[in-house]
Short mmCIF file of C-alpha atoms and ligand atoms in Angstrom, two decimals:
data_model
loop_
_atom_site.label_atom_id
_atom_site.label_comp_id
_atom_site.label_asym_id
_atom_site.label_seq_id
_atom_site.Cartn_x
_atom_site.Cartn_y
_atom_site.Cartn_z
CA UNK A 11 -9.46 -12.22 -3.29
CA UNK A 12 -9.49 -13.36 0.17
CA UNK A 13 -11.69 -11.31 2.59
CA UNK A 14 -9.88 -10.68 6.26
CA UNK A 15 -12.82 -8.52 8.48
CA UNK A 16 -10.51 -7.64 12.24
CA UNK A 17 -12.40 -5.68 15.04
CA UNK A 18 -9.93 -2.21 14.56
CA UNK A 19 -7.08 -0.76 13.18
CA UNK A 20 -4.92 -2.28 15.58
CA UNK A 21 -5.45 -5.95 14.94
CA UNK A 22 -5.12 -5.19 11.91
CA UNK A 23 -1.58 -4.48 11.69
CA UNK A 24 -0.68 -7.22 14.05
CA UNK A 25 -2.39 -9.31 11.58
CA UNK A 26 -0.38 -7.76 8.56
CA UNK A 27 2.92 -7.13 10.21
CA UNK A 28 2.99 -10.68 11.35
CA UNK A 29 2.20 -12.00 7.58
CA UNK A 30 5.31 -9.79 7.05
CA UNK A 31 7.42 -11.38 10.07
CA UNK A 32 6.37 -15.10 8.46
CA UNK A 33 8.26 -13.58 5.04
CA UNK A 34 10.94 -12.25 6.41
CA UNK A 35 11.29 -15.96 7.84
CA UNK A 36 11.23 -17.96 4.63
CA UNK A 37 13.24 -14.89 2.87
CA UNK A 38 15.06 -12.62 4.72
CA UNK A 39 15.77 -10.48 2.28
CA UNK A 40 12.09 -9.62 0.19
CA UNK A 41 11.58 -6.73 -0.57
CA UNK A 42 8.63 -5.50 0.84
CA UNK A 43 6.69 -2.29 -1.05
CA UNK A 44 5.21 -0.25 1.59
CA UNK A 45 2.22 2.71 1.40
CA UNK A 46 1.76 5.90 2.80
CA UNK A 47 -0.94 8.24 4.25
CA UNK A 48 -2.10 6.89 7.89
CA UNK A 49 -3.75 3.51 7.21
CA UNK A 50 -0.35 1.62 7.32
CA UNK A 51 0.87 3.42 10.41
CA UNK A 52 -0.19 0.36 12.79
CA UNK A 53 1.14 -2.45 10.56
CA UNK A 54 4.83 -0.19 10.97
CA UNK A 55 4.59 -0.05 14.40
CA UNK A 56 3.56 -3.95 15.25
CA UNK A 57 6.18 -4.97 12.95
CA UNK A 58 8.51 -2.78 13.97
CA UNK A 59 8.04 -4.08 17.99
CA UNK A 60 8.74 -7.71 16.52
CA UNK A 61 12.03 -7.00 15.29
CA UNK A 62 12.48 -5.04 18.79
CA UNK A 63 11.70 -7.55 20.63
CA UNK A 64 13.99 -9.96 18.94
CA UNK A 65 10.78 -12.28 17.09
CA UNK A 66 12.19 -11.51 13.79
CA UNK A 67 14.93 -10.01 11.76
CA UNK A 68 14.66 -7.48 9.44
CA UNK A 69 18.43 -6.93 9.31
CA UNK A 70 18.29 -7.88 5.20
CA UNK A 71 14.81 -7.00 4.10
CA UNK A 72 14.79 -4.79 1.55
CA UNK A 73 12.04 -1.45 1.26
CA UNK A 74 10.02 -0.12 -1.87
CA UNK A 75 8.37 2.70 -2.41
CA UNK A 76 4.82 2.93 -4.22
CA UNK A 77 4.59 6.33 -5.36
CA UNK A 78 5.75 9.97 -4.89
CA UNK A 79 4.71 13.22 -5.15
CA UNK A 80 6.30 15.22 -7.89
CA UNK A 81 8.38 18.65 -7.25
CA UNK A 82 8.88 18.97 -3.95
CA UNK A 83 12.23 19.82 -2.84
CA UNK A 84 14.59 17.15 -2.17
CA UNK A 85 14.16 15.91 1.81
CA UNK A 86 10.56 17.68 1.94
CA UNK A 87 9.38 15.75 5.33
CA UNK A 88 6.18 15.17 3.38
CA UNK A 89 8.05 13.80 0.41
CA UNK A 90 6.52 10.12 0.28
CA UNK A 91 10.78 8.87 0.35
CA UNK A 92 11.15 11.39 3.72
CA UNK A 93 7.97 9.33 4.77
CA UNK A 94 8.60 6.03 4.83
CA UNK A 95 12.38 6.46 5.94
CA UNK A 96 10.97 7.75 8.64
CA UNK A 97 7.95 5.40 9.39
CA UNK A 98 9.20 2.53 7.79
CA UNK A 99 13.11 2.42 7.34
CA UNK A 100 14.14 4.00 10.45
CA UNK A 101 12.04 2.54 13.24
CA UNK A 102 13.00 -1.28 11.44
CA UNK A 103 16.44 -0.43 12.08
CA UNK A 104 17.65 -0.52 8.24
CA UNK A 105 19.62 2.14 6.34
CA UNK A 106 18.91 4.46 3.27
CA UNK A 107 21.03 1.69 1.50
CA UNK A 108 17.86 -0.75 1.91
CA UNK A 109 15.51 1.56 0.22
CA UNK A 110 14.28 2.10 -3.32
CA UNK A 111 12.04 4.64 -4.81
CA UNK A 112 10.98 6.83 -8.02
CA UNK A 113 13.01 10.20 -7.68
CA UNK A 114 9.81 12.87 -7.91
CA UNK A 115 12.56 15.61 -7.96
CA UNK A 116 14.10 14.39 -11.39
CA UNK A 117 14.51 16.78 -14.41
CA UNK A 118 13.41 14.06 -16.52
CA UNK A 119 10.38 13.23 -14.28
CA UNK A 120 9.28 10.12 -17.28
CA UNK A 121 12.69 8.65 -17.27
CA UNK A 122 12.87 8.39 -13.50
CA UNK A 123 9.54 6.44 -13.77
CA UNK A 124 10.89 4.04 -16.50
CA UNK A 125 14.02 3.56 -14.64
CA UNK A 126 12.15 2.92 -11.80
CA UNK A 127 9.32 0.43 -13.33
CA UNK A 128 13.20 -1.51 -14.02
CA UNK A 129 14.43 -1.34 -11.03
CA UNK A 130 11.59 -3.25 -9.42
CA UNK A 131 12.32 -5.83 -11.97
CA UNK A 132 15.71 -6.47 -11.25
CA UNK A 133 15.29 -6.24 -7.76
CA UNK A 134 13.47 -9.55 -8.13
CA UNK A 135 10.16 -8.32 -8.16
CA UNK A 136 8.00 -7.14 -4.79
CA UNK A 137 7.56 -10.54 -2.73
CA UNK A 138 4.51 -8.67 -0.61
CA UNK A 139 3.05 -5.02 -1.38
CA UNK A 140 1.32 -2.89 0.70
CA UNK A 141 -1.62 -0.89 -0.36
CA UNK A 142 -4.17 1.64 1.45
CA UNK A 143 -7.26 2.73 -0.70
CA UNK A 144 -8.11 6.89 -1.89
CA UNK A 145 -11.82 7.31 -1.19
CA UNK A 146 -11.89 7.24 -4.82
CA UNK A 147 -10.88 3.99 -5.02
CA UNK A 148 -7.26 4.83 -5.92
CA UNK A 149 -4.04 2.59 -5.55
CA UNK A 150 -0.64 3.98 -4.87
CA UNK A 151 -1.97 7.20 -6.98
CA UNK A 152 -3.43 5.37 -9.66
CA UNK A 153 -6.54 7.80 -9.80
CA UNK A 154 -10.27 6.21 -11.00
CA UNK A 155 -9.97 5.55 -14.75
CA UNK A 156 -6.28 4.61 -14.98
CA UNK A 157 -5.70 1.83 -17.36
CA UNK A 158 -5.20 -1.47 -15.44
CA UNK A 159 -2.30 -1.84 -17.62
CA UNK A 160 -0.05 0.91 -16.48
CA UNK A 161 3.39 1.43 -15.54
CA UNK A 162 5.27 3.41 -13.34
CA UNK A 163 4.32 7.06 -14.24
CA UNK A 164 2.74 10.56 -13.93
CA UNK A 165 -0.51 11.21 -12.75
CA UNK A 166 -2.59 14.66 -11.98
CA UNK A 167 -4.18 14.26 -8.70
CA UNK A 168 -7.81 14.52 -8.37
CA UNK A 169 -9.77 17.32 -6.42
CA UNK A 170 -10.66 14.51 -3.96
CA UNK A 171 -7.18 13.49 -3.43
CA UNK A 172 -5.49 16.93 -3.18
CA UNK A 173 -8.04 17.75 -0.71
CA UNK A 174 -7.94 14.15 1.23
CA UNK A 175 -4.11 14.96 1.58
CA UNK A 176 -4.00 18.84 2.35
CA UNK A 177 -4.09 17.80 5.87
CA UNK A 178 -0.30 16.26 5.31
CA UNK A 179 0.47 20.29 4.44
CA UNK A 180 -1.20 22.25 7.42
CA UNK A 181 -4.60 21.77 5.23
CA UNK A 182 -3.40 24.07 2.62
CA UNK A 183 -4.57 22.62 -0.40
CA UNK A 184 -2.37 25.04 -2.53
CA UNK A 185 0.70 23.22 -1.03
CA UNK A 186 -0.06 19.73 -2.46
CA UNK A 187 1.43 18.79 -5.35
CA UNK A 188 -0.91 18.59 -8.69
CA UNK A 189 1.56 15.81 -10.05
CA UNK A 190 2.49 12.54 -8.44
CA UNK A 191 5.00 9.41 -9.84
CA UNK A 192 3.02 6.24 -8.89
CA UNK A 193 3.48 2.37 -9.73
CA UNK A 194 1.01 1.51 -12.75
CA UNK A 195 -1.74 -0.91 -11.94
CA UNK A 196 0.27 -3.44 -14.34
CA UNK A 197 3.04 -3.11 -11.95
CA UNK A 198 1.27 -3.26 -8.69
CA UNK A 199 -0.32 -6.92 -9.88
CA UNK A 200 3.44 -8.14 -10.42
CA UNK A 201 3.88 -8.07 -6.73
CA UNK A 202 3.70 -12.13 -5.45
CA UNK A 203 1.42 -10.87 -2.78
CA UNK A 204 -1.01 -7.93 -2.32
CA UNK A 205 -2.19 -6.55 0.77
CA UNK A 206 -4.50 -4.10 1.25
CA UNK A 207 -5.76 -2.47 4.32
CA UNK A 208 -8.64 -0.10 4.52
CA UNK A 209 -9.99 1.07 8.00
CA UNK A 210 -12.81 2.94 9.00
CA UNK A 211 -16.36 4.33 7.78
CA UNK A 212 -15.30 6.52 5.08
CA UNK A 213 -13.63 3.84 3.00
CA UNK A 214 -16.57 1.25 3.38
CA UNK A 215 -18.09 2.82 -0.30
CA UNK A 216 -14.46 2.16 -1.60
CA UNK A 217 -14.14 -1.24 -0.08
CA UNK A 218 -17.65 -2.45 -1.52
CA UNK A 219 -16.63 -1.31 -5.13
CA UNK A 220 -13.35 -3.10 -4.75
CA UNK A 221 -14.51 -6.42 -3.59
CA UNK A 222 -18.30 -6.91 -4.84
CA UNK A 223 -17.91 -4.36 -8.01
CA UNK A 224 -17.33 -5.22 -11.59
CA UNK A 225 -13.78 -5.07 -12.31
CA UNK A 226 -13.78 -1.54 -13.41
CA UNK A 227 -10.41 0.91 -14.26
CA UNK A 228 -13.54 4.09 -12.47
CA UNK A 229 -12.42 2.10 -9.08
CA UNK A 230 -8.66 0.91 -9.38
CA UNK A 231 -8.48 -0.77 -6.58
CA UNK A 232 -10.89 -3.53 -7.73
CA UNK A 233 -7.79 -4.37 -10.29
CA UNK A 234 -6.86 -6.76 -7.38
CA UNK A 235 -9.50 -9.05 -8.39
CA UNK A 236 -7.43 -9.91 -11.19
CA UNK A 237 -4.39 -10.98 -8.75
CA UNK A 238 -4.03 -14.53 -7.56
CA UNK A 239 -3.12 -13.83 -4.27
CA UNK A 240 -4.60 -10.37 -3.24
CA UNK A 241 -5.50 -9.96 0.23
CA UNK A 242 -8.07 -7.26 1.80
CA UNK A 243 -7.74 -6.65 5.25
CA UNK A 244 -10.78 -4.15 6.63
CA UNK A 245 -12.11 -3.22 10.28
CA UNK A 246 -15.80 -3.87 10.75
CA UNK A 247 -16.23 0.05 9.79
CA UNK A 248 -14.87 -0.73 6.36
CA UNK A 249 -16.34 -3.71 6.01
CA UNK A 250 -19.61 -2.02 6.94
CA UNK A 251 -20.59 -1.93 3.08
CA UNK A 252 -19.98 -5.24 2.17
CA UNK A 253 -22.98 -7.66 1.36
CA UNK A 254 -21.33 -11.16 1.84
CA UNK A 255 -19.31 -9.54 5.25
CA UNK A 256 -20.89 -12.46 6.79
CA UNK A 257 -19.80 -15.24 4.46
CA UNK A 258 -15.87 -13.58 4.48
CA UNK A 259 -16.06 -13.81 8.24
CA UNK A 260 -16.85 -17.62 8.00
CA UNK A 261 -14.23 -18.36 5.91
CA UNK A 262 -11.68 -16.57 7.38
CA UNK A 263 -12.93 -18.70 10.68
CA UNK A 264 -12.68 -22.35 9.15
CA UNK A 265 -9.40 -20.95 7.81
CA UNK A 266 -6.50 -23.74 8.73
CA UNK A 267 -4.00 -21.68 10.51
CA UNK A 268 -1.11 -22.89 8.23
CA UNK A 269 -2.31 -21.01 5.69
CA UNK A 270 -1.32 -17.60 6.94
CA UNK A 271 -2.68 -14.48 5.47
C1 GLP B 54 -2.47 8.52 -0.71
C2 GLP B 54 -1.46 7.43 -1.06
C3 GLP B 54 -2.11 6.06 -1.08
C4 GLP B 54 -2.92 5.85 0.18
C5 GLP B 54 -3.98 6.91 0.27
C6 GLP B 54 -4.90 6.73 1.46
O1 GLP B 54 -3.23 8.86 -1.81
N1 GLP B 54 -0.85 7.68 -2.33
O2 GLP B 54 -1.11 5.07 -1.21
O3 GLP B 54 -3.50 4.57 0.16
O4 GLP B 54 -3.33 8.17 0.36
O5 GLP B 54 -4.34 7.31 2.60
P1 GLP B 54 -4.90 7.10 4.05
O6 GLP B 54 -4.47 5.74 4.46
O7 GLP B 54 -4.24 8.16 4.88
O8 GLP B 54 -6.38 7.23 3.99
#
């Protein structure tokens, strides 16, 4: 996997949301699977300033949704779909119409992941997918020890993660769901490109077990050493961690510029 260490948070979602402007060029209609929590939150707003400002249209790109909590009530604001219509959808000037994700209020919670796990397929596939990282090491919700393998389905959140995202519910950990629908690892890696952001101090354990680890189901994330085009985008507080921070930085530098992320 390529290596991308950026000063902070906010050059790194110029850096990503431009990578995403450059697809939308070549393919104005990809569909583009986006993450939650507050990682992401700069990439949304550079990108969403270059279709503002007229450097790109988004007019036909097309939004999926990596995972979802499971049971709360339809149009919850901290339902992950409520979420990224309103950081992602919304502010890039698309409608509901241009969105696609697992239904967490379903009665038959395993068929809406199947169905799902489909749709992506006949959608064409993800051209470029977000990710953020759980201090666990967790993808979408894939928690440590999911099989690399998996599909779209349920998960039981851990401790870690329930109390990670309590502060998403007034830090009330009794609020957050127990059960969550989330892309399987298998599914993730179908994505053409993966992107994954991590910024500051408290991910740098995460980051290092990702990039310099074995590849290892305990951290999830380090699946992406298995993609062929998986790209890790950290600040220099995530990157903190990382023994061969220096050697990334020199590649990224003698990088030719065509390239692109
Ligand atoms: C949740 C989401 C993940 C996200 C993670 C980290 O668990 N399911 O997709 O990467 O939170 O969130 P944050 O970026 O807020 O640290």
């Amino acid at each position: 996997m390529e290596v991308v260490i950026v000063p902070d948070a906010k050059a790194a979602g110029e850096l990503i949301a431009e990578a995403m402007a450059q697809l939308l060029r070549r393919k104005p209609d990809a569909l583009l699977g986006v993450a939650t929590g507050s990682t992401p939150l700069p990439i949304y707003e550079a990108l969403a300033a270059q279709v503002d400002a007229g450097a790109v249209d988004a007019s036909k790109a097309r939004i999926a949704q990596l995972d979802e909590y499971v049971g709360l009530p339809t149009g919850h604001p901290e339902s992950y779909r409520a979420t990224v219509l309103r950081q992602v959808v919304d502010p890039l000037g698309l409608s509901e119409a241009a969105f696609m994700g697992p239904d967490g209020s379903a009665a038959d919670v395993q068929a809406a992941c199947e169905a799902y796990d489909s749709a992506l397929v006949e959608a064409g596939g993800v051209d470029l997918q977000l990710l953020g990282i759980g201090t666990d090491g967790h993808i979408g919700f894939n928690e440590p020890c999911s099989s690399l393998a998996s599909r779209t389905r349920i998960k039981t959140l851990t401790e870690q993660t329930i109390a990670d995202n309590a502060r998403f519910f007034d830090g009330d950990l009794s609020q957050v769901p127990r059960h969550v629908i989330t892309q399987g690892i298998g599914t993730i890696l179908e994505a053409r490109h993966l992107v994954l952001l991590a910024t500051g101090e408290g991910k740098a354990d995460a980051v290092a077990a990702t990039v310099e680890g074995p590849v290892a189901s305990v951290v999830p994330a380090s699946a992406l050493q298995l993609h062929p085009h998986a790209t890790v985008v950290v600040d220099e507080a995530a990157a903190s961690k990382l023994k061969l921070a220096d050697y990334f930085r020199h590649t990224y530098a003698n990088k030719p510029e065509w390239q692109g992320l």
